[in-house]
Amino acid sequence: MANKIQVRRGTKAQLTAKGALAIGEPGYCTDTGELYIGNGSGANTKVSVSEAERTAWNAKLTAASKTWIAPTLLNNWTNYGGTEDTAGYTKDSDGFVHIKGTVKLGYAAAVVYTLPPGYRPAKTLRFPLVAAEKFGAMTIDPSGGVFFNNDIDGTYVSMQIPPFLAEQ
């Protein structure tokens, strides 16, 4: 699994202030397009990047803005509504699938929705999650089935799980 680097974003004034960037922390100036590496004292090192490299970097940052796909919910599951996120999934530029949303009133141990090819894990994955007043588990299998264990109370189930690598 690839390691991800978090890049702090802000204006040049924000990122070059003393102590703004920790030692080794990268910072991208949104107003100037400059990249700095922190040294912990405020005298950060400016990284020189060619225009072609900057264009590629900006394209990757733009691609990282997620477009969420709303799945077809099955077996009586519906979106919770209100201020809760609707069910959705997306894949980032590194091939990691992200799942979000809160659903309610479906049948436990039945498929909630199916992820399409390209968004499925190579092996079965299990994630702990919160369901109403108790904890449960969400399983995603290699055929794309997303379902909850049968101890789940259908009052609501939050599907906020860590990203996982899609099938290769």
Coordinates of C-alpha atoms in Angstrom, one line a residue:
M1 CA 0.0 0.0 0.0
A2 CA 1.4 3.4 -1.0
N3 CA 2.1 5.9 1.7
K4 CA 0.3 9.3 1.4
I5 CA 1.9 12.6 2.2
Q6 CA -0.3 15.3 3.7
V7 CA 0.4 18.7 2.2
R8 CA -0.5 21.8 4.2
R9 CA -2.2 24.4 2.0
G10 CA -2.4 28.2 2.6
T11 CA -1.2 31.6 1.5
K12 CA 2.5 32.4 1.4
A13 CA 2.1 34.6 4.5
Q14 CA 0.5 31.8 6.4
L15 CA 3.0 29.1 5.4
T16 CA 6.2 31.1 5.8
A17 CA 5.3 32.4 9.3
K18 CA 7.6 31.1 12.1
G19 CA 6.6 27.6 13.1
A20 CA 3.8 27.2 10.5
L21 CA 5.5 24.1 9.0
A22 CA 7.0 21.4 11.1
I23 CA 10.4 19.9 10.2
G24 CA 10.0 18.1 6.8
E25 CA 6.3 19.1 6.4
P26 CA 5.5 20.2 2.8
G27 CA 3.4 23.3 2.3
Y28 CA 1.7 24.5 -1.0
C29 CA 1.1 28.3 -1.3
T30 CA -2.3 28.7 -2.9
D31 CA -1.7 32.3 -3.8
T32 CA 1.8 31.9 -5.5
G33 CA 1.9 28.2 -6.4
E34 CA 5.2 27.9 -4.5
L35 CA 6.1 24.8 -2.5
Y36 CA 8.0 24.9 0.8
I37 CA 9.5 22.3 3.1
G38 CA 9.4 23.2 6.8
N39 CA 12.4 23.4 9.0
G40 CA 10.6 24.2 12.2
S41 CA 12.0 27.7 12.6
G42 CA 10.1 29.6 9.9
A43 CA 13.1 29.8 7.5
N44 CA 11.5 27.2 5.3
T45 CA 13.2 25.8 2.2
K46 CA 11.5 26.8 -1.1
V47 CA 11.3 23.9 -3.6
S48 CA 11.8 24.8 -7.2
V49 CA 9.3 23.2 -9.5
S50 CA 9.1 23.6 -13.3
E51 CA 6.0 24.9 -14.9
A52 CA 5.3 21.4 -16.3
E53 CA 5.7 19.9 -12.9
R54 CA 3.4 22.5 -11.4
T55 CA 0.8 21.8 -14.0
A56 CA 0.9 18.1 -13.2
W57 CA 0.7 18.7 -9.5
N58 CA -2.3 21.0 -9.9
A59 CA -4.0 18.4 -12.1
K60 CA -3.5 15.8 -9.4
L61 CA -4.9 18.1 -6.7
T62 CA -7.9 18.8 -8.9
A63 CA -8.4 15.1 -9.6
A64 CA -8.3 14.5 -5.9
S65 CA -11.6 16.5 -5.5
K66 CA -14.0 13.6 -5.1
T67 CA -17.0 13.1 -7.2
W68 CA -19.3 10.9 -5.2
I69 CA -21.4 8.2 -6.8
A70 CA -24.8 7.5 -5.2
P71 CA -25.4 3.7 -5.1
T72 CA -28.7 2.0 -5.6
L73 CA -29.7 1.0 -2.1
L74 CA -31.2 -2.5 -1.7
N75 CA -33.2 -4.5 0.8
N76 CA -35.2 -1.7 2.2
W77 CA -32.1 0.5 3.1
T78 CA -32.6 4.2 2.6
N79 CA -30.6 7.3 3.3
Y80 CA -31.0 8.6 6.8
G81 CA -31.6 12.2 5.7
G82 CA -31.4 15.4 7.7
T83 CA -27.9 16.6 8.3
E84 CA -26.4 13.1 7.7
D85 CA -24.3 12.4 4.5
T86 CA -26.1 10.4 1.9
A87 CA -24.7 7.0 0.9
G88 CA -21.9 7.3 -1.7
Y89 CA -18.6 6.0 -2.9
T90 CA -15.7 7.4 -4.9
K91 CA -12.2 6.4 -5.9
D92 CA -9.2 8.7 -5.7
S93 CA -6.3 9.1 -8.1
D94 CA -4.2 6.5 -6.1
G95 CA -6.9 3.8 -6.5
F96 CA -8.3 4.0 -2.9
V97 CA -12.1 3.7 -2.6
H98 CA -13.9 6.0 -0.1
I99 CA -17.3 5.2 1.3
K100 CA -19.6 7.6 3.2
G101 CA -23.1 8.1 4.4
T102 CA -25.7 7.1 6.9
V103 CA -28.5 4.7 6.1
K104 CA -31.5 3.3 8.0
L105 CA -34.3 0.7 8.2
G106 CA -32.9 -2.1 6.1
Y107 CA -32.5 -5.8 6.6
A108 CA -29.4 -6.8 8.5
A109 CA -27.1 -9.4 6.8
A110 CA -28.6 -8.5 3.4
V111 CA -26.7 -6.5 0.7
V112 CA -27.0 -2.8 1.2
Y113 CA -25.6 -2.0 -2.2
T114 CA -23.1 -3.4 -4.7
L115 CA -19.9 -1.7 -5.7
P116 CA -19.1 -2.0 -9.4
P117 CA -16.0 -3.5 -10.9
G118 CA -13.0 -1.2 -10.3
Y119 CA -14.3 -0.2 -6.9
R120 CA -14.2 -3.7 -5.3
P121 CA -11.5 -5.1 -2.9
A122 CA -9.4 -8.1 -4.0
K123 CA -10.2 -9.9 -0.7
T124 CA -13.1 -9.6 1.8
L125 CA -12.8 -6.6 4.1
R126 CA -14.5 -6.0 7.5
F127 CA -14.8 -2.6 9.2
P128 CA -16.2 -1.7 12.6
L129 CA -18.9 0.9 12.6
V130 CA -21.5 2.6 14.7
A131 CA -25.2 1.6 14.4
A132 CA -27.7 3.4 16.6
E133 CA -26.7 2.6 20.2
K134 CA -24.3 -0.2 19.5
F135 CA -21.3 -1.2 17.4
G136 CA -21.4 -3.5 14.4
A137 CA -19.4 -4.5 11.4
M138 CA -19.6 -3.8 7.7
T139 CA -18.3 -6.3 5.2
I140 CA -17.3 -5.7 1.6
D141 CA -16.7 -8.8 -0.5
P142 CA -14.8 -9.2 -3.8
S143 CA -18.1 -9.4 -5.7
G144 CA -18.8 -5.8 -4.5
G145 CA -21.5 -6.7 -1.9
V146 CA -21.6 -4.2 1.0
F147 CA -23.5 -5.5 4.0
F148 CA -23.8 -5.3 7.8
N149 CA -23.6 -8.1 10.3
N150 CA -27.0 -9.3 11.7
D151 CA -26.6 -7.6 15.1
I152 CA -27.1 -4.2 13.5
D153 CA -30.1 -2.2 14.6
G154 CA -31.6 -0.6 11.5
T155 CA -32.4 2.7 13.2
Y156 CA -29.3 4.1 11.6
V157 CA -25.9 2.9 10.4
S158 CA -22.9 5.2 9.8
M159 CA -20.8 3.9 6.9
Q160 CA -17.8 6.2 7.6
I161 CA -14.9 3.7 7.1
P162 CA -11.2 4.1 6.2
P163 CA -10.4 4.1 2.5
F164 CA -9.3 0.7 0.9
L165 CA -7.4 -0.2 -2.2
A166 CA -9.6 -1.2 -5.1
E167 CA -9.0 -4.5 -6.9
Q168 CA -5.9 -4.5 -9.1

